[in-house]
N, CA, C and O atoms as a GROMACS GRO file, in nm:
protein
  364
    1MET      N    1   0.065  -0.107   0.045
    1MET     CA    2  -0.018  -0.010  -0.043
    1MET      C    3   0.067   0.123  -0.030
    1MET      O    4   0.040   0.217  -0.104
    2ASN      N    5   0.218   0.138   0.106
    2ASN     CA    6   0.216   0.174   0.061
    2ASN      C    7   0.353   0.281  -0.029
    2ASN      O    8   0.364   0.403  -0.021
    3ALA      N    9   0.428   0.199  -0.099
    3ALA     CA   10   0.466   0.149  -0.245
    3ALA      C   11   0.352   0.220  -0.360
    3ALA      O   12   0.400   0.309  -0.430
    4ALA      N   13   0.210   0.184  -0.380
    4ALA     CA   14   0.133   0.294  -0.424
    4ALA      C   15   0.105   0.408  -0.420
    4ALA      O   16   0.063   0.481  -0.509
    5LEU      N   17   0.130   0.431  -0.290
    5LEU     CA   18   0.075   0.611  -0.256
    5LEU      C   19   0.202   0.676  -0.261
    5LEU      O   20   0.196   0.797  -0.240
    6ILE      N   21   0.329   0.621  -0.287
    6ILE     CA   22   0.460   0.678  -0.302
    6ILE      C   23   0.461   0.643  -0.439
    6ILE      O   24   0.545   0.725  -0.476
    7ALA      N   25   0.432   0.584  -0.535
    7ALA     CA   26   0.452   0.585  -0.696
    7ALA      C   27   0.358   0.708  -0.742
    7ALA      O   28   0.379   0.796  -0.825
    8ALA      N   29   0.227   0.678  -0.646
    8ALA     CA   30   0.130   0.794  -0.697
    8ALA      C   31   0.168   0.930  -0.666
    8ALA      O   32   0.144   1.019  -0.747
    9GLN      N   33   0.227   0.953  -0.554
    9GLN     CA   34   0.254   1.099  -0.524
    9GLN      C   35   0.415   1.145  -0.627
    9GLN      O   36   0.443   1.264  -0.642
   10ASN      N   37   0.520   1.014  -0.700
   10ASN     CA   38   0.560   1.024  -0.744
   10ASN      C   39   0.549   1.098  -0.848
   10ASN      O   40   0.624   1.192  -0.875
   11ALA      N   41   0.407   1.042  -0.944
   11ALA     CA   42   0.360   1.071  -1.065
   11ALA      C   43   0.294   1.220  -1.057
   11ALA      O   44   0.317   1.287  -1.157
   12ALA      N   45   0.229   1.274  -0.972
   12ALA     CA   46   0.189   1.363  -0.939
   12ALA      C   47   0.298   1.449  -0.950
   12ALA      O   48   0.289   1.541  -1.030
   13ASP      N   49   0.435   1.432  -0.859
   13ASP     CA   50   0.521   1.514  -0.872
   13ASP      C   51   0.610   1.555  -1.013
   13ASP      O   52   0.672   1.658  -1.039
   14HIS      N   53   0.586   1.416  -1.101
   14HIS     CA   54   0.626   1.473  -1.271
   14HIS      C   55   0.574   1.546  -1.296
   14HIS      O   56   0.605   1.664  -1.314
   15TRP      N   57   0.446   1.478  -1.308
   15TRP     CA   58   0.362   1.596  -1.418
   15TRP      C   59   0.279   1.809  -1.348
   15TRP      O   60   0.226   1.912  -1.390
   16GLY      N   61   0.323   1.752  -1.243
   16GLY     CA   62   0.344   1.902  -1.199
   16GLY      C   63   0.180   1.952  -1.118
   16GLY      O   64   0.104   2.049  -1.123
   17GLY      N   65   0.187   1.761  -1.016
   17GLY     CA   66   0.105   1.776  -0.976
   17GLY      C   67  -0.028   1.743  -0.994
   17GLY      O   68  -0.058   1.634  -1.042
   18PRO      N   69  -0.150   1.863  -0.943
   18PRO     CA   70  -0.329   1.900  -0.949
   18PRO      C   71  -0.311   1.958  -1.085
   18PRO      O   72  -0.403   1.919  -1.158
   19TRP      N   73  -0.186   2.075  -1.179
   19TRP     CA   74  -0.217   2.169  -1.268
   19TRP      C   75  -0.219   2.103  -1.385
   19TRP      O   76  -0.253   2.160  -1.488
   20PHE      N   77  -0.178   1.958  -1.381
   20PHE     CA   78  -0.156   1.881  -1.538
   20PHE      C   79  -0.232   1.893  -1.676
   20PHE      O   80  -0.203   1.906  -1.795
   21PRO      N   81  -0.375   1.879  -1.577
   21PRO     CA   82  -0.481   1.852  -1.713
   21PRO      C   83  -0.528   2.055  -1.747
   21PRO      O   84  -0.584   2.098  -1.848
   22TRP      N   85  -0.491   2.117  -1.654
   22TRP     CA   86  -0.491   2.260  -1.733
   22TRP      C   87  -0.437   2.304  -1.861
   22TRP      O   88  -0.503   2.373  -1.938
   23PHE      N   89  -0.304   2.258  -1.889
   23PHE     CA   90  -0.260   2.301  -1.972
   23PHE      C   91  -0.302   2.254  -2.086
   23PHE      O   92  -0.239   2.287  -2.186
   24LEU      N   93  -0.409   2.174  -2.100
   24LEU     CA   94  -0.420   2.148  -2.256
   24LEU      C   95  -0.602   2.204  -2.227
   24LEU      O   96  -0.696   2.139  -2.272
   25LEU      N   97  -0.612   2.280  -2.178
   25LEU     CA   98  -0.711   2.377  -2.188
   25LEU      C   99  -0.704   2.463  -2.280
   25LEU      O  100  -0.764   2.470  -2.386
   26PHE      N  101  -0.601   2.550  -2.219
   26PHE     CA  102  -0.575   2.691  -2.294
   26PHE      C  103  -0.614   2.662  -2.447
   26PHE      O  104  -0.721   2.699  -2.496
   27PRO      N  105  -0.493   2.575  -2.531
   27PRO     CA  106  -0.486   2.537  -2.641
   27PRO      C  107  -0.657   2.482  -2.725
   27PRO      O  108  -0.718   2.517  -2.826
   28LEU      N  109  -0.672   2.415  -2.650
   28LEU     CA  110  -0.825   2.382  -2.612
   28LEU      C  111  -0.916   2.492  -2.658
   28LEU      O  112  -0.984   2.456  -2.754
   29PHE      N  113  -0.939   2.630  -2.612
   29PHE     CA  114  -1.041   2.686  -2.552
   29PHE      C  115  -0.982   2.788  -2.709
   29PHE      O  116  -1.066   2.840  -2.782
   30TRP      N  117  -0.877   2.797  -2.728
   30TRP     CA  118  -0.840   2.862  -2.895
   30TRP      C  119  -0.891   2.822  -2.988
   30TRP      O  120  -0.962   2.884  -3.066
   31PHE      N  121  -0.846   2.667  -2.990
   31PHE     CA  122  -0.919   2.568  -3.105
   31PHE      C  123  -1.093   2.618  -3.099
   31PHE      O  124  -1.173   2.581  -3.185
   32LEU      N  125  -1.111   2.659  -3.045
   32LEU     CA  126  -1.234   2.573  -3.035
   32LEU      C  127  -1.351   2.753  -3.079
   32LEU      O  128  -1.468   2.771  -3.113
   33VAL      N  129  -1.246   2.834  -3.055
   33VAL     CA  130  -1.268   2.957  -3.066
   33VAL      C  131  -1.243   2.935  -3.226
   33VAL      O  132  -1.326   2.898  -3.308
   34LEU      N  133  -1.121   2.963  -3.246
   34LEU     CA  134  -1.102   2.964  -3.388
   34LEU      C  135  -1.176   2.840  -3.472
   34LEU      O  136  -1.179   2.854  -3.594
   35ILE      N  137  -1.228   2.736  -3.424
   35ILE     CA  138  -1.376   2.686  -3.582
   35ILE      C  139  -1.451   2.801  -3.549
   35ILE      O  140  -1.455   2.892  -3.631
   36LEU      N  141  -1.527   2.813  -3.416
   36LEU     CA  142  -1.622   2.856  -3.433
   36LEU      C  143  -1.617   3.032  -3.523
   36LEU      O  144  -1.698   3.071  -3.607
   37PHE      N  145  -1.512   3.098  -3.477
   37PHE     CA  146  -1.461   3.155  -3.601
   37PHE      C  147  -1.530   3.127  -3.720
   37PHE      O  148  -1.649   3.137  -3.748
   38PHE      N  149  -1.429   3.090  -3.786
   38PHE     CA  150  -1.465   3.008  -3.881
   38PHE      C  151  -1.591   2.978  -3.942
   38PHE      O  152  -1.618   2.997  -4.060
   39VAL      N  153  -1.650   2.940  -3.872
   39VAL     CA  154  -1.787   2.884  -3.908
   39VAL      C  155  -1.867   3.013  -3.905
   39VAL      O  156  -1.930   3.070  -3.994
   40PHE      N  157  -1.855   3.031  -3.826
   40PHE     CA  158  -1.967   3.173  -3.891
   40PHE      C  159  -1.914   3.292  -3.918
   40PHE      O  160  -1.964   3.391  -3.865
   41ALA      N  161  -1.795   3.306  -4.011
   41ALA     CA  162  -1.721   3.368  -4.121
   41ALA      C  163  -1.803   3.239  -4.241
   41ALA      O  164  -1.893   3.270  -4.318
   42ARG      N  165  -1.761   3.136  -4.232
   42ARG     CA  166  -1.818   3.080  -4.367
   42ARG      C  167  -1.980   3.083  -4.440
   42ARG      O  168  -2.029   3.098  -4.552
   43ARG      N  169  -2.035   3.054  -4.277
   43ARG     CA  170  -2.199   3.128  -4.318
   43ARG      C  171  -2.255   3.242  -4.329
   43ARG      O  172  -2.366   3.277  -4.370
   44PHE      N  173  -2.181   3.288  -4.296
   44PHE     CA  174  -2.190   3.436  -4.326
   44PHE      C  175  -2.209   3.471  -4.447
   44PHE      O  176  -2.308   3.515  -4.505
   45TRP      N  177  -2.053   3.436  -4.499
   45TRP     CA  178  -2.061   3.441  -4.598
   45TRP      C  179  -2.077   3.391  -4.694
   45TRP      O  180  -2.039   3.455  -4.792
   46TRP      N  181  -2.136   3.258  -4.718
   46TRP     CA  182  -2.224   3.172  -4.767
   46TRP      C  183  -2.335   3.229  -4.769
   46TRP      O  184  -2.403   3.218  -4.871
   47ARG      N  185  -2.367   3.282  -4.690
   47ARG     CA  186  -2.570   3.310  -4.693
   47ARG      C  187  -2.528   3.482  -4.813
   47ARG      O  188  -2.573   3.481  -4.928
   48ARG      N  189  -2.457   3.588  -4.771
   48ARG     CA  190  -2.479   3.694  -4.834
   48ARG      C  191  -2.460   3.667  -4.980
   48ARG      O  192  -2.529   3.726  -5.063
   49HIS      N  193  -2.381   3.590  -5.010
   49HIS     CA  194  -2.330   3.496  -5.207
   49HIS      C  195  -2.420   3.414  -5.239
   49HIS      O  196  -2.456   3.414  -5.357
   50TRP      N  197  -2.503   3.290  -5.111
   50TRP     CA  198  -2.602   3.250  -5.171
   50TRP      C  199  -2.755   3.366  -5.210
   50TRP      O  200  -2.805   3.364  -5.323
   51GLN      N  201  -2.794   3.429  -5.131
   51GLN     CA  202  -2.864   3.593  -5.136
   51GLN      C  203  -2.830   3.613  -5.290
   51GLN      O  204  -2.911   3.559  -5.366
   52GLU      N  205  -2.734   3.676  -5.345
   52GLU     CA  206  -2.664   3.754  -5.464
   52GLU      C  207  -2.722   3.611  -5.571
   52GLU      O  208  -2.821   3.627  -5.643
   53ALA      N  209  -2.678   3.535  -5.570
   53ALA     CA  210  -2.688   3.481  -5.631
   53ALA      C  211  -2.866   3.386  -5.675
   53ALA      O  212  -2.910   3.331  -5.776
   54SER      N  213  -2.901   3.403  -5.580
   54SER     CA  214  -3.030   3.364  -5.602
   54SER      C  215  -3.158   3.450  -5.624
   54SER      O  216  -3.278   3.421  -5.624
   55GLY      N  217  -3.062   3.615  -5.653
   55GLY     CA  218  -3.173   3.648  -5.669
   55GLY      C  219  -3.228   3.742  -5.528
   55GLY      O  220  -3.325   3.795  -5.583
   56ALA      N  221  -3.230   3.786  -5.416
   56ALA     CA  222  -3.291   3.741  -5.254
   56ALA      C  223  -3.269   3.941  -5.230
   56ALA      O  224  -3.279   4.019  -5.135
   57GLY      N  225  -3.239   3.950  -5.368
   57GLY     CA  226  -3.275   4.110  -5.324
   57GLY      C  227  -3.378   4.208  -5.349
   57GLY      O  228  -3.484   4.190  -5.288
   58ALA      N  229  -3.368   4.314  -5.431
   58ALA     CA  230  -3.516   4.356  -5.426
   58ALA      C  231  -3.601   4.330  -5.481
   58ALA      O  232  -3.710   4.368  -5.439
   59GLU      N  233  -3.592   4.236  -5.626
   59GLU     CA  234  -3.684   4.149  -5.694
   59GLU      C  235  -3.796   4.075  -5.581
   59GLU      O  236  -3.913   4.101  -5.553
   60SER      N  237  -3.675   3.944  -5.522
   60SER     CA  238  -3.771   3.891  -5.419
   60SER      C  239  -3.874   3.924  -5.267
   60SER      O  240  -3.953   3.862  -5.195
   61VAL      N  241  -3.793   4.108  -5.281
   61VAL     CA  242  -3.843   4.106  -5.137
   61VAL      C  243  -4.016   4.190  -5.278
   61VAL      O  244  -4.132   4.151  -5.262
   62LEU      N  245  -3.992   4.256  -5.347
   62LEU     CA  246  -4.124   4.251  -5.440
   62LEU      C  247  -4.196   4.152  -5.496
   62LEU      O  248  -4.306   4.171  -5.549
   63ARG      N  249  -4.132   4.026  -5.486
   63ARG     CA  250  -4.239   3.830  -5.503
   63ARG      C  251  -4.312   3.889  -5.393
   63ARG      O  252  -4.412   3.957  -5.418
   64GLU      N  253  -4.251   3.862  -5.209
   64GLU     CA  254  -4.321   3.877  -5.139
   64GLU      C  255  -4.434   3.931  -5.095
   64GLU      O  256  -4.531   3.878  -5.043
   65ARG      N  257  -4.398   4.107  -5.138
   65ARG     CA  258  -4.540   4.218  -5.112
   65ARG      C  259  -4.649   4.081  -5.251
   65ARG      O  260  -4.748   4.018  -5.214
   66TYR      N  261  -4.612   4.077  -5.342
   66TYR     CA  262  -4.722   4.088  -5.451
   66TYR      C  263  -4.770   3.998  -5.365
   66TYR      O  264  -4.874   4.017  -5.302
   67ALA      N  265  -4.691   3.880  -5.355
   67ALA     CA  266  -4.782   3.717  -5.266
   67ALA      C  267  -4.803   3.789  -5.159
   67ALA      O  268  -4.815   3.888  -5.230
   68ARG      N  269  -4.819   3.831  -5.054
   68ARG     CA  270  -4.875   3.869  -4.936
   68ARG      C  271  -4.982   3.922  -4.997
   68ARG      O  272  -5.082   3.916  -4.924
   69GLY      N  273  -5.004   3.979  -5.113
   69GLY     CA  274  -5.136   4.139  -5.149
   69GLY      C  275  -5.094   4.211  -5.106
   69GLY      O  276  -5.133   4.238  -4.992
   70GLU      N  277  -5.023   4.264  -5.145
   70GLU     CA  278  -4.927   4.417  -5.013
   70GLU      C  279  -4.963   4.523  -5.219
   70GLU      O  280  -5.004   4.639  -5.225
   71ILE      N  281  -4.939   4.459  -5.314
   71ILE     CA  282  -4.944   4.531  -5.373
   71ILE      C  283  -5.026   4.426  -5.539
   71ILE      O  284  -5.045   4.305  -5.537
   72ASP      N  285  -5.053   4.496  -5.634
   72ASP     CA  286  -5.151   4.439  -5.708
   72ASP      C  287  -5.046   4.413  -5.861
   72ASP      O  288  -4.946   4.476  -5.895
   73GLU      N  289  -5.109   4.307  -5.925
   73GLU     CA  290  -5.015   4.235  -6.061
   73GLU      C  291  -4.959   4.366  -6.119
   73GLU      O  292  -4.837   4.368  -6.128
   74THR      N  293  -5.043   4.505  -6.170
   74THR     CA  294  -4.924   4.600  -6.268
   74THR      C  295  -4.861   4.654  -6.134
   74THR      O  296  -4.743   4.626  -6.110
   75GLU      N  297  -4.916   4.710  -6.069
   75GLU     CA  298  -4.784   4.714  -5.935
   75GLU      C  299  -4.711   4.726  -5.960
   75GLU      O  300  -4.638   4.823  -5.978
   76TYR      N  301  -4.701   4.566  -5.976
   76TYR     CA  302  -4.571   4.449  -5.930
   76TYR      C  303  -4.471   4.481  -6.106
   76TYR      O  304  -4.355   4.518  -6.124
   77ARG      N  305  -4.600   4.438  -6.221
   77ARG     CA  306  -4.465   4.415  -6.358
   77ARG      C  307  -4.421   4.569  -6.329
   77ARG      O  308  -4.311   4.572  -6.274
   78GLN      N  309  -4.478   4.698  -6.352
   78GLN     CA  310  -4.427   4.832  -6.356
   78GLN      C  311  -4.304   4.862  -6.246
   78GLN      O  312  -4.215   4.944  -6.266
   79ARG      N  313  -4.317   4.780  -6.125
   79ARG     CA  314  -4.134   4.778  -6.033
   79ARG      C  315  -4.017   4.685  -6.065
   79ARG      O  316  -3.896   4.697  -6.046
   80LEU      N  317  -4.078   4.605  -6.111
   80LEU     CA  318  -4.012   4.500  -6.155
   80LEU      C  319  -3.938   4.506  -6.251
   80LEU      O  320  -3.820   4.471  -6.254
   81GLU      N  321  -4.043   4.582  -6.395
   81GLU     CA  322  -3.948   4.649  -6.516
   81GLU      C  323  -3.876   4.740  -6.459
   81GLU      O  324  -3.760   4.704  -6.479
   82VAL      N  325  -3.874   4.833  -6.403
   82VAL     CA  326  -3.764   4.923  -6.347
   82VAL      C  327  -3.680   4.893  -6.218
   82VAL      O  328  -3.595   4.964  -6.163
   83LEU      N  329  -3.724   4.780  -6.189
   83LEU     CA  330  -3.529   4.724  -6.160
   83LEU      C  331  -3.516   4.648  -6.218
   83LEU      O  332  -3.436   4.581  -6.152
   84ARG      N  333  -3.535   4.591  -6.316
   84ARG     CA  334  -3.421   4.530  -6.398
   84ARG      C  335  -3.405   4.622  -6.486
   84ARG      O  336  -3.283   4.624  -6.501
   85ALA      N  337  -3.442   4.685  -6.542
   85ALA     CA  338  -3.434   4.810  -6.608
   85ALA      C  339  -3.267   4.899  -6.550
   85ALA      O  340  -3.165   4.938  -6.607
   86ASP      N  341  -3.313   4.898  -6.421
   86ASP     CA  342  -3.188   4.982  -6.337
   86ASP      C  343  -3.091   4.873  -6.349
   86ASP      O  344  -2.984   4.916  -6.393
   87ARG      N  345  -3.089   4.753  -6.326
   87ARG     CA  346  -3.000   4.602  -6.295
   87ARG      C  347  -2.900   4.627  -6.386
   87ARG      O  348  -2.781   4.633  -6.357
   88GLY      N  349  -2.972   4.651  -6.553
   88GLY     CA  350  -2.948   4.653  -6.675
   88GLY      C  351  -2.807   4.738  -6.741
   88GLY      O  352  -2.716   4.699  -6.815
   89LYS      N  353  -2.840   4.890  -6.669
   89LYS     CA  354  -2.733   4.978  -6.667
   89LYS      C  355  -2.641   4.998  -6.534
   89LYS      O  356  -2.550   5.081  -6.541
   90SER      N  357  -2.658   4.934  -6.430
   90SER     CA  358  -2.513   4.896  -6.378
   90SER      C  359  -2.433   4.791  -6.441
   90SER      O  360  -2.310   4.798  -6.438
   91ARG      N  361  -2.479   4.720  -6.482
   91ARG     CA  362  -2.355   4.633  -6.573
   91ARG      C  363  -2.257   4.683  -6.642
   91ARG      O  364  -2.178   4.610  -6.700
   0.00000   0.00000   0.00000
């Protein structure tokens, strides 16, 4: 029994005592911070580019307003023509 206690004490002294696992937490923390940063950066970047590619700008808002009945068909078509004409000029 005494030999086991001495061996356990020597192992604890060799690894810095009760502080041994703490040095693993700091790199783990920064690793998780970096992963979260890249996940959120990619998510927002992807969302922005996906919306641009899918036309989620003014035309989609106009489609939603038409679908909800806020504007009638003639107003929808007039505004859509204006949007597409403006888009053609900016290119």
